Short mmCIF file of C-alpha atoms and ligand atoms in Angstrom, two decimals:
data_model
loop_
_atom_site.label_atom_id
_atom_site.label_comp_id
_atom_site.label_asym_id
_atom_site.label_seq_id
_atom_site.Cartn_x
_atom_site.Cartn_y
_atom_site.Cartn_z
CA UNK A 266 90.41 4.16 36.22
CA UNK A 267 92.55 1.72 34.35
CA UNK A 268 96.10 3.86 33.78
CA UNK A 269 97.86 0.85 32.60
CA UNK A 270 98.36 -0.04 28.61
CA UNK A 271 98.40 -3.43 26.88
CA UNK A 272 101.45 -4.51 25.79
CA UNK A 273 100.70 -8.11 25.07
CA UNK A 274 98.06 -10.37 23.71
CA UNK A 275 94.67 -10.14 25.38
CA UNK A 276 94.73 -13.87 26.14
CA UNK A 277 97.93 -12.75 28.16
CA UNK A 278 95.95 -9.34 29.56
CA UNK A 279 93.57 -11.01 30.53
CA UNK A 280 94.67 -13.12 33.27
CA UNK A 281 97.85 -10.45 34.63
CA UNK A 282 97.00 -6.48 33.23
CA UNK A 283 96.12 -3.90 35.67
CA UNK A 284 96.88 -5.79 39.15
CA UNK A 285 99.71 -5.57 40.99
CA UNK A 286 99.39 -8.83 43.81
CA UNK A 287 102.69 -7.11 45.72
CA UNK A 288 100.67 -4.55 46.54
CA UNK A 289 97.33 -6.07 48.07
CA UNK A 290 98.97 -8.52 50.49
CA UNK A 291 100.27 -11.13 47.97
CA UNK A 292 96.81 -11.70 47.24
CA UNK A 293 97.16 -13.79 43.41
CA UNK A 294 93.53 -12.76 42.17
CA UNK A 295 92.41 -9.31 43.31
CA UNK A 296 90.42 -8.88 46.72
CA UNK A 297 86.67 -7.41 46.17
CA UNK A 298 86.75 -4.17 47.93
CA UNK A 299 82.72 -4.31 48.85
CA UNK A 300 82.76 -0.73 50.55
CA UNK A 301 80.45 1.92 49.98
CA UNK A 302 83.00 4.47 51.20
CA UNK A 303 86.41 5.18 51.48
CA UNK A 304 88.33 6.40 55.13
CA UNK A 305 90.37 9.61 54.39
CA UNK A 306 94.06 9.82 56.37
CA UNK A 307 93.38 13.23 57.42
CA UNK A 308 90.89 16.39 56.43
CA UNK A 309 93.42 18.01 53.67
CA UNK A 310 93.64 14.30 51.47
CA UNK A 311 90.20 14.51 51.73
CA UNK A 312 89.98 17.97 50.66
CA UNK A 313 92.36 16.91 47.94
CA UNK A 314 90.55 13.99 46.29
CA UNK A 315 87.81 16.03 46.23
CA UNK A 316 89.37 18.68 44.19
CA UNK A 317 91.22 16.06 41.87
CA UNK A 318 87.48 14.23 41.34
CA UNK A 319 85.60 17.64 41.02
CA UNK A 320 87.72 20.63 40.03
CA UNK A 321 87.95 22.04 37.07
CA UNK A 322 91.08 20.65 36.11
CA UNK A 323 88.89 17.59 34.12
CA UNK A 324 90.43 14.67 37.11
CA UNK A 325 89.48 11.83 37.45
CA UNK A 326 87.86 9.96 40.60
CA UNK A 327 90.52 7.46 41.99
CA UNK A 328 93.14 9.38 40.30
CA UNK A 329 94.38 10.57 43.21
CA UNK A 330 92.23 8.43 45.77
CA UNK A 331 89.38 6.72 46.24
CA UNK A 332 85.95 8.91 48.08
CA UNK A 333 83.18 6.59 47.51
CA UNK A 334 82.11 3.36 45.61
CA UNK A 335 79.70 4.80 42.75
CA UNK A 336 82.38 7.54 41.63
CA UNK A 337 85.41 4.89 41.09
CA UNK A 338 86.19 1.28 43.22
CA UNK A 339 90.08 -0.22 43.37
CA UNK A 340 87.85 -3.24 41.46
CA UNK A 341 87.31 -1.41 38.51
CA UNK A 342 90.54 -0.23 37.12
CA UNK A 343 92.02 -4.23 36.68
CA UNK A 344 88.89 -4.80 34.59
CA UNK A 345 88.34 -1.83 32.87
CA UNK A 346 92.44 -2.28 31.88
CA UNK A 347 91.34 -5.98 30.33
CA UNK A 348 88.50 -5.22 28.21
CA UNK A 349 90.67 -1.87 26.84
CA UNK A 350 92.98 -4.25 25.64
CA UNK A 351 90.19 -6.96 24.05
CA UNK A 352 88.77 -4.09 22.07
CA UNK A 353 92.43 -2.63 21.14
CA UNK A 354 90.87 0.51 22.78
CA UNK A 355 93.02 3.73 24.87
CA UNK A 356 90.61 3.08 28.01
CA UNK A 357 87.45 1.32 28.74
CA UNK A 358 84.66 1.54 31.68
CA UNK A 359 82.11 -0.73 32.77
CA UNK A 360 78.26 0.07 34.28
CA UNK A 361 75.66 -1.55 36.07
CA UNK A 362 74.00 -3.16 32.77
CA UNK A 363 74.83 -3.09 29.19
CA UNK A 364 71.25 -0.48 29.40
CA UNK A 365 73.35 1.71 31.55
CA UNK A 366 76.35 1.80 29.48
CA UNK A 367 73.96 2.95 26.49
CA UNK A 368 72.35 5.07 28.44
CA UNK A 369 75.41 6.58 29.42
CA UNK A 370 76.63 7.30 26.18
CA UNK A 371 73.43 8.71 24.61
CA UNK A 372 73.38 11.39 27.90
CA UNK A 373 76.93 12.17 27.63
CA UNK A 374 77.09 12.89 23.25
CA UNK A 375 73.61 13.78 22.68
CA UNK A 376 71.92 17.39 23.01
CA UNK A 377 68.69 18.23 22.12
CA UNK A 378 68.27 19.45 18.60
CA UNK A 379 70.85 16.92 17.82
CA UNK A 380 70.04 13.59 15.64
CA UNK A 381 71.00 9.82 16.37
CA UNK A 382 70.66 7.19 13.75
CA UNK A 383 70.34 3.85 14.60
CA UNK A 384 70.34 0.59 13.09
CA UNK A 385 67.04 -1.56 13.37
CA UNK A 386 66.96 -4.61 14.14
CA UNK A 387 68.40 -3.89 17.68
CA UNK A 388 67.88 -5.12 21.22
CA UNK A 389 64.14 -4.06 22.22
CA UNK A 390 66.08 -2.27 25.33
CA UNK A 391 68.29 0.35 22.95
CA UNK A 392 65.06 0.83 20.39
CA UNK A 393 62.37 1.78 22.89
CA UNK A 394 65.04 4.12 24.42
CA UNK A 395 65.50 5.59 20.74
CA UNK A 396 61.99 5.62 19.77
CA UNK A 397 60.58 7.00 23.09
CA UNK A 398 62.80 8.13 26.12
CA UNK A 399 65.07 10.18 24.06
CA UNK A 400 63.11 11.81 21.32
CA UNK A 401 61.03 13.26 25.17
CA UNK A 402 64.31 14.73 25.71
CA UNK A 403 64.80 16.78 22.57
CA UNK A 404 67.27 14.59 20.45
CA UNK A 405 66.08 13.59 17.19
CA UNK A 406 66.57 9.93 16.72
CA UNK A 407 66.00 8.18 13.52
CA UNK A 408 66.00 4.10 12.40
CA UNK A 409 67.62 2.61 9.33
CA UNK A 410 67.76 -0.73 7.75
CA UNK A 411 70.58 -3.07 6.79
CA UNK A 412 71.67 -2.26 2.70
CA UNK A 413 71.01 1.25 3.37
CA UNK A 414 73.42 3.02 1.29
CA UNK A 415 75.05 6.22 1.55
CA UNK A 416 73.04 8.20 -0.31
CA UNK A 417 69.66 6.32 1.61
CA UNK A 418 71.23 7.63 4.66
CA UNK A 419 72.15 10.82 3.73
CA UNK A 420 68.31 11.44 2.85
CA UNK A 421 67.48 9.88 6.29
CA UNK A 422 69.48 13.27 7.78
CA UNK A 423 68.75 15.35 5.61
CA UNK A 424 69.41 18.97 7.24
CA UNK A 425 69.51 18.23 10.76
CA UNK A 426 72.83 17.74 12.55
CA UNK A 427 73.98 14.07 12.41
CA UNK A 428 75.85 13.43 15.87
CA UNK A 429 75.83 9.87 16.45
CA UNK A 430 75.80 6.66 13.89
CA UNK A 431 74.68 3.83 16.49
CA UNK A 432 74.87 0.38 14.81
CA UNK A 433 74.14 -3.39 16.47
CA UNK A 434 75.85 -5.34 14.38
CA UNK A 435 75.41 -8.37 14.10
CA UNK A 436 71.87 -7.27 15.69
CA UNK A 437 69.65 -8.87 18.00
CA UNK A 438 68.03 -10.89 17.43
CA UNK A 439 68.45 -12.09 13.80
CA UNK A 440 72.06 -12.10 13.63
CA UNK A 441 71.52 -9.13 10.93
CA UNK A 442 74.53 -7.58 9.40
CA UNK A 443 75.49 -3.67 9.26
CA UNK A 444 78.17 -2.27 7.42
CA UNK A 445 80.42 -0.56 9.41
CA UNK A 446 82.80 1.04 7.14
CA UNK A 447 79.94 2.46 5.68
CA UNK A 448 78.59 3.83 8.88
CA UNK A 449 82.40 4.96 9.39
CA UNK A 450 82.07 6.69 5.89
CA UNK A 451 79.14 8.50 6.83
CA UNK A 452 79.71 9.44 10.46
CA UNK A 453 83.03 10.90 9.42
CA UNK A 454 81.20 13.11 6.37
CA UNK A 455 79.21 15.02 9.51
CA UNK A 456 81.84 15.21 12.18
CA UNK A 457 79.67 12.57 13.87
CA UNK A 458 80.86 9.44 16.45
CA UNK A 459 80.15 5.88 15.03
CA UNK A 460 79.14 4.15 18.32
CA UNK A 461 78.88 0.00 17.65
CA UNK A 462 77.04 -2.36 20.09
CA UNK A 463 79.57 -5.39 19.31
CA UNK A 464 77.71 -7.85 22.35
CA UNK A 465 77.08 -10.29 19.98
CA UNK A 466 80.51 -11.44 18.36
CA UNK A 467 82.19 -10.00 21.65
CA UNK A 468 85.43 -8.61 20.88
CA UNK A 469 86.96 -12.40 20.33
CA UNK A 470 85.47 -12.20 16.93
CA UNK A 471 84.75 -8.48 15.95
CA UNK A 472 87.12 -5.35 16.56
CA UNK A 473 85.06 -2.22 15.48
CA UNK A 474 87.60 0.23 16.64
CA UNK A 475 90.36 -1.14 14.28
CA UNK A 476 87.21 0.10 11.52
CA UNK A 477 86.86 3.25 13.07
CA UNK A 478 84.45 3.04 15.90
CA UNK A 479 85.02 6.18 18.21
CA UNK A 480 83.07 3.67 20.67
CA UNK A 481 82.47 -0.65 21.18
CA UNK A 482 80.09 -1.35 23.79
CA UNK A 483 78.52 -3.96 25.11
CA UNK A 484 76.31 -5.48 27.25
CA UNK A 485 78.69 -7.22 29.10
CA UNK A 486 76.01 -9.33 31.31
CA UNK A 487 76.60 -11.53 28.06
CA UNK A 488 79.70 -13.07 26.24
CA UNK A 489 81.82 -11.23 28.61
CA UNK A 490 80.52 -12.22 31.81
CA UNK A 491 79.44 -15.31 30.34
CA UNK A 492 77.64 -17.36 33.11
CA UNK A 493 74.40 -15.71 33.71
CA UNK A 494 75.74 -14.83 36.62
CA UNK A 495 75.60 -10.71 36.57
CA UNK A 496 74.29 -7.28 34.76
CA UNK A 497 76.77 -5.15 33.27
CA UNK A 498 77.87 -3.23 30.92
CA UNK A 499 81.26 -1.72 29.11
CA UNK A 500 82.05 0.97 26.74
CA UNK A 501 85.93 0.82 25.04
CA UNK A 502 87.02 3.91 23.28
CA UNK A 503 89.31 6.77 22.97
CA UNK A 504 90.84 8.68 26.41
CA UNK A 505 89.09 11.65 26.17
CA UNK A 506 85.65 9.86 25.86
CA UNK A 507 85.81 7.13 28.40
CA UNK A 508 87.05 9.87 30.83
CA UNK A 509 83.88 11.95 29.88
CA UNK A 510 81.67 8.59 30.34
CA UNK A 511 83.35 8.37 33.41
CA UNK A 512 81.95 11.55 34.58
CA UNK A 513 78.35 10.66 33.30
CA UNK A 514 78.31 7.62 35.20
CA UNK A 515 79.37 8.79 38.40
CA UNK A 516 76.44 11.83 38.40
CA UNK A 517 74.09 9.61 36.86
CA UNK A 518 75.32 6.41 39.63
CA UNK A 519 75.19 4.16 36.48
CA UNK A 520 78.70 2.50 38.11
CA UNK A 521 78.56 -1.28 38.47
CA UNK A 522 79.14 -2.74 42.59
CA UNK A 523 83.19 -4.44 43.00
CA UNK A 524 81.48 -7.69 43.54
CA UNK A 525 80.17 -7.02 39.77
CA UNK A 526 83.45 -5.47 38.62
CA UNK A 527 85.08 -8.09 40.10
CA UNK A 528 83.21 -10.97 38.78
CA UNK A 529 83.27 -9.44 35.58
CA UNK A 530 87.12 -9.67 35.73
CA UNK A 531 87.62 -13.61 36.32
CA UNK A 532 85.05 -13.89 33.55
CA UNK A 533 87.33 -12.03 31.09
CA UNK A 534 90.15 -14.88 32.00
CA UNK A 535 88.28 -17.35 30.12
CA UNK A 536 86.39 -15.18 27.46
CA UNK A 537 88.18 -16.77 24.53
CA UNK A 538 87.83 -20.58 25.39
CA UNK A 539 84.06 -20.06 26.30
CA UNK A 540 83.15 -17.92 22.89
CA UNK A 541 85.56 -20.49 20.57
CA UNK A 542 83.97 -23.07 22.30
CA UNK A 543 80.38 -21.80 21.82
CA UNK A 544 80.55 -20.77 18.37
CA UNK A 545 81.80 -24.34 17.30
CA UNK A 546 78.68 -25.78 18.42
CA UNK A 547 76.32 -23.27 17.15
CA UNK A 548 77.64 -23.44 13.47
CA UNK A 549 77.24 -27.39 13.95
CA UNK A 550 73.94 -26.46 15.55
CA UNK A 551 72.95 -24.29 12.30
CA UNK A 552 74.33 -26.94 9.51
CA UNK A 553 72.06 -28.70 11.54
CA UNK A 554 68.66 -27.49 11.28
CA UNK A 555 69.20 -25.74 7.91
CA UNK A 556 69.14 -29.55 6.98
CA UNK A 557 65.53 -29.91 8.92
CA UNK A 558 62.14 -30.23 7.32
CA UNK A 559 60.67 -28.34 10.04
CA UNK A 560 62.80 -25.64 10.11
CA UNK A 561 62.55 -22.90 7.19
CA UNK A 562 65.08 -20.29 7.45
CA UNK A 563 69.05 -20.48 9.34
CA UNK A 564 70.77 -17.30 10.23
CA UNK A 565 73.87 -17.82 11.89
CA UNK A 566 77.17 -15.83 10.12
CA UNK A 567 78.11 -19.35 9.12
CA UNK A 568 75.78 -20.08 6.73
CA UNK A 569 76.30 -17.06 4.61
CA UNK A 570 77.21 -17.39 0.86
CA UNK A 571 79.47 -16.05 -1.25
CA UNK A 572 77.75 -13.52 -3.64
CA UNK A 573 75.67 -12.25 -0.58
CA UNK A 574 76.41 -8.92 0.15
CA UNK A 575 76.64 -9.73 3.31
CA UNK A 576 79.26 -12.20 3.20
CA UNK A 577 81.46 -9.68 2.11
CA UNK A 578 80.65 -7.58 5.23
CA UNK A 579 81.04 -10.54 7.25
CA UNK A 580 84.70 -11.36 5.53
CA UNK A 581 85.57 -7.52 6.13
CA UNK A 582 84.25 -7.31 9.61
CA UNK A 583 84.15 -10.63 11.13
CA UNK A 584 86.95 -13.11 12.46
CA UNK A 585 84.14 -15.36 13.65
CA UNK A 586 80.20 -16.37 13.48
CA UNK A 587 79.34 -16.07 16.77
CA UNK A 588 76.87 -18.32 18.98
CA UNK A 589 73.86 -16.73 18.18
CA UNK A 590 71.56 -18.84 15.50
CA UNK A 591 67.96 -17.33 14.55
CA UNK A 592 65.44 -20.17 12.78
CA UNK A 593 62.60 -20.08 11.47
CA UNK A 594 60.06 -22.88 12.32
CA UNK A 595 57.39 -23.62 9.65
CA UNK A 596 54.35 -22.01 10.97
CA UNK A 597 54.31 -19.59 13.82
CA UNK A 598 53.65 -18.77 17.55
CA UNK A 599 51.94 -22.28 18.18
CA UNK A 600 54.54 -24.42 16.50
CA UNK A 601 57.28 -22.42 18.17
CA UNK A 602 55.81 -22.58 21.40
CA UNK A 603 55.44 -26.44 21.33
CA UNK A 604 58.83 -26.21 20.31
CA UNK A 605 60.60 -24.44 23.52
CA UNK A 606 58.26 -26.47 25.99
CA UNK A 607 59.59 -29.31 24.65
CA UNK A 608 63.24 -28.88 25.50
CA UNK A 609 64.92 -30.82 27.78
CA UNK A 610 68.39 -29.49 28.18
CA UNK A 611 68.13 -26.10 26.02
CA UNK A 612 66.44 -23.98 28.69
CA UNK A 613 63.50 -21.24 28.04
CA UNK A 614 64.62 -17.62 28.66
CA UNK A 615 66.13 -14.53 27.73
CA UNK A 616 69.40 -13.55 27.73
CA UNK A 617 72.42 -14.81 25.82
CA UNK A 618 76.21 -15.17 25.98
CA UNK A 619 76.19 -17.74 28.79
CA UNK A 620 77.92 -21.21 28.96
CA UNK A 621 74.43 -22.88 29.24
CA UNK A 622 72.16 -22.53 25.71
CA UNK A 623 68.91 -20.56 26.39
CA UNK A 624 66.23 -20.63 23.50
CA UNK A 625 63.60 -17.89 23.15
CA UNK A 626 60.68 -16.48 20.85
CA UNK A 627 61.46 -12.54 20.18
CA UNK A 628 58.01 -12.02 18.69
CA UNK A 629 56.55 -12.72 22.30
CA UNK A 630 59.37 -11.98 24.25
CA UNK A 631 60.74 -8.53 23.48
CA UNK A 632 59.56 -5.33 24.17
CA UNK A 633 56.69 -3.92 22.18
CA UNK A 634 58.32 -0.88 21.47
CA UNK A 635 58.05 -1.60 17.67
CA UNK A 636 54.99 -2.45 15.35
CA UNK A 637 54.45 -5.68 13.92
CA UNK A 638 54.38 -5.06 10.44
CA UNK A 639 57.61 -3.62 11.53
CA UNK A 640 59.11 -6.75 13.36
CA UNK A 641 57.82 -8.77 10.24
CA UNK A 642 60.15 -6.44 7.88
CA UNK A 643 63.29 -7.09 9.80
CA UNK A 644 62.45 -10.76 10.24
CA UNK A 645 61.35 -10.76 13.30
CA UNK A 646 58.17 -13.41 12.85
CA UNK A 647 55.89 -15.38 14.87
CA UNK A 648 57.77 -18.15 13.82
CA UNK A 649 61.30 -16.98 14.44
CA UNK A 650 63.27 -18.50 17.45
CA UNK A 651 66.65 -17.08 19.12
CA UNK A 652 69.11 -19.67 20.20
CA UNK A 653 71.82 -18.58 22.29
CA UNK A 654 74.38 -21.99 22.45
CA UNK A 655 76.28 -22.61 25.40
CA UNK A 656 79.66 -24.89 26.11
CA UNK A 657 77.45 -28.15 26.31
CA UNK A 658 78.03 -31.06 24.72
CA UNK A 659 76.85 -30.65 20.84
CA UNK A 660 75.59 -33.86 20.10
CA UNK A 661 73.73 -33.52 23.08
CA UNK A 662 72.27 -30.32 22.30
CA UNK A 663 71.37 -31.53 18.63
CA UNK A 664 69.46 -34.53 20.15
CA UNK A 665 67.40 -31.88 22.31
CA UNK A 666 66.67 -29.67 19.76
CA UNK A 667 66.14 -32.39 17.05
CA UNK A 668 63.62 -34.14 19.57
CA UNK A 669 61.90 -30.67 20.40
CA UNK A 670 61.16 -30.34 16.89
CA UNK A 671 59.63 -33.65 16.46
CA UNK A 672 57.40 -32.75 18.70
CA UNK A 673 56.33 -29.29 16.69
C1 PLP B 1102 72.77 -6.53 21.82
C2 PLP B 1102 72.38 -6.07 23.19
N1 PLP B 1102 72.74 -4.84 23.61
C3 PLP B 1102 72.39 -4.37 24.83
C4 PLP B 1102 71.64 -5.14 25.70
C5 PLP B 1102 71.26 -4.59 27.05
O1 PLP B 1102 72.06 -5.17 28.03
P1 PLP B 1102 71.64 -5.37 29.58
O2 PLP B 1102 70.52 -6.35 29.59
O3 PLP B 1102 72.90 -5.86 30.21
O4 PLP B 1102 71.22 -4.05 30.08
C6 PLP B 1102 71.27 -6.43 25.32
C7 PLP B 1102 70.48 -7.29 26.23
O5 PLP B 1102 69.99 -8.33 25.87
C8 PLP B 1102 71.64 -6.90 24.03
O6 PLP B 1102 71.29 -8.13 23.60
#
């Protein structure tokens, strides 16, 4: 539980907020506290931290002590303080996988009877659970498109009782753009919580709360833990909420280890300097190859025009363009394959957010949770390739990718 509040810049938080050295030993960083269980002084404090984690008086789990690792770890609350104050959230908690944190927050909002909207393109993970899991569980869960307007979406719901506006913006994986003070607009107009997946800017370049998101989540096995190292996730929100989510993930054991938590922590230290760092070579990377013969379609934020109604989104939403750069290679599934065997330094796999760049082919390499003619729609093609760029040298990178292209 992360009781302490920012009070300076999360470049400054993120190194100091939420640990107190003085009081593990004078150890600088924090020590990982890899226990399953926690010893109780005597039977009462036991009997006590029970009743503070279970009664009915709404407590917390390491309010008053800590029972047992998957209700609440002393490597949590340092963490959980951090990304609070990178999201200019009240509270934030993390989970075993950015799957988990969704998870979390459909099972802890959503009744049956109730709808979900969500925005498509999305990561395959959040649209199978959308299109199959939940709608087995009673909640009716419904897709919509980027330009969607108001009145578009408000036919979408029709009668039924709107309790969730989930948008991915910008969404996996062709860096498309979703209005969120639109989604604010509407969510508002039905009493509804606008839920944002913001893993792909990270909270370096996009704030959704500061545009009304009740809740910013992420999968934070990307950006924020940044080295392809571990699986996590992290919701930032309101008190009330994360304190709910809180619950939810203890019942449901979606609570990440301390060796995650606390990994997950030193990564935060350096979260600006790797995403600055990243997206500086992936708009060089996508001035690039929108100059190559080869290549027939660039979308990376950078590369958006004035006039584009998406540009204005992006100047509303957006302090940055992110790492992520979708392109389209003339032809399809053959070309793009000779394409990623070809790499030498760019490596072949999924994933993102790390400091090494990882190329992949989302018409292969997703889940096939949604139609074809319905990938080809969103711009999802047999020809489309996801480049997630890394801290590498650029020029290097360029020569990789220019020489796996020559051999398309
Ligand atoms: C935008 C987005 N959200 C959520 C997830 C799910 O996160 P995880 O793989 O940590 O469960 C991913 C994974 O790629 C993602 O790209």
């Amino acid at each position: 539980m992360s009781d302490e509040k920012s009070r300076n810049h999360p470049d400054t938080d993120s190194v100091a907020l939420g640990y107190e050295a003085l009081r593990h030993l004078g150890s600088l960083k924090p020590p990982i506290y890899e226990t399953s269980t926690f010893v109780f002084a005597t039977a009462e404090e036991g009997k006590e931290f029970f009743e503070a984690a279970y009664g009915d008086e709404g407590g917390e789990p390491g309010e008053s002590g800590y029972i047992y690792s998957r209700l609440d770890s002393p490597n949590l609350a340092p963490v959980e303080a951090r990304l609070a104050a990178w999201e200019e959230a009240d509270d934030a908690a993390v989970f075993t996988s950015g799957m988990g944190a969704i998870t979390s927050v459909l099972l802890t909002f959503l009744r049956p009877g109730e709808l979900v909207v969500y925005s498509l393109p999305a990561y395959g993970g959040t649209t199978t659970l959308m299109a199959g899991l939940l709608p087995d569980f009673g909640v009716l869960t419904r897709p919509f498109r980027a330009g969607a307007t108001i009145d578009d979406l408000e036919s979408l719901i029709g009668e039924d009782n709107l309790k969730m506006v989930y948008v991915e913006t910008p969404a996996n994986p062709t860096n498309e753009l979703f209005d969120l003070d639109l989604c604010f607009t509407l969510a508002r107009r039905h009493g509804a919580r606008l839920v944002v997946d913001n893993t792909f800017l990270s909270p370096v370049w996009q704030k959704p709360i500061r545009h009304g998101a009740d809740l910013s989540l992420h999968s934070a096995t990307k950006y924020l833990g940044g080295h392809s190292d571990l699986t996590a996730g992290a919701v930032c929100g309101g008190g009330e909420d994360i304190a709910r989510l809180r619950r939810t993930r203890y019942e449901i054991g979606t609570t990440p280890s301390p060796g995650t938590a606390w990994l997950l922590g030193r990564s935060l230290e350096t979260l600006r300097m790797r995403v600055e760092q990243q997206t500086g070579n992936a708009t060089q990377i996508a001035s690039f190859l929108s100059g190559h013969e080869k290549v027939s379609r660039v979308g990376h934020l950078s590369q958006l025009e004035p006039g584009d109604t998406r540009h204005d989104i992006y100047k509303r939403q957006c302090e940055g363009p992110g790492a992520m750069v979708s392109f389209e290679i003339e032809g399809g599934e053959a070309e793009c394959f000779r394409f990623l065997d070809a790499m030498q330094l760019v490596r072949l796999a999924t994933s993102l957010g790390g400091t090494e760049s990882l190329a992949s082919h989302p018409w292969t390499m997703s889940p096939p949770t949604v139609a074809a003619e319905v990938k080809r729609s969103i711009g999802v093609t047999p020809g489309l390739i996801r480049l997630s760029v890394g801290v590498e040298d650029v020029a290097d990178l360029i020569a990789d990718l220019d020489q796996a292209l020559s051999a398309v």
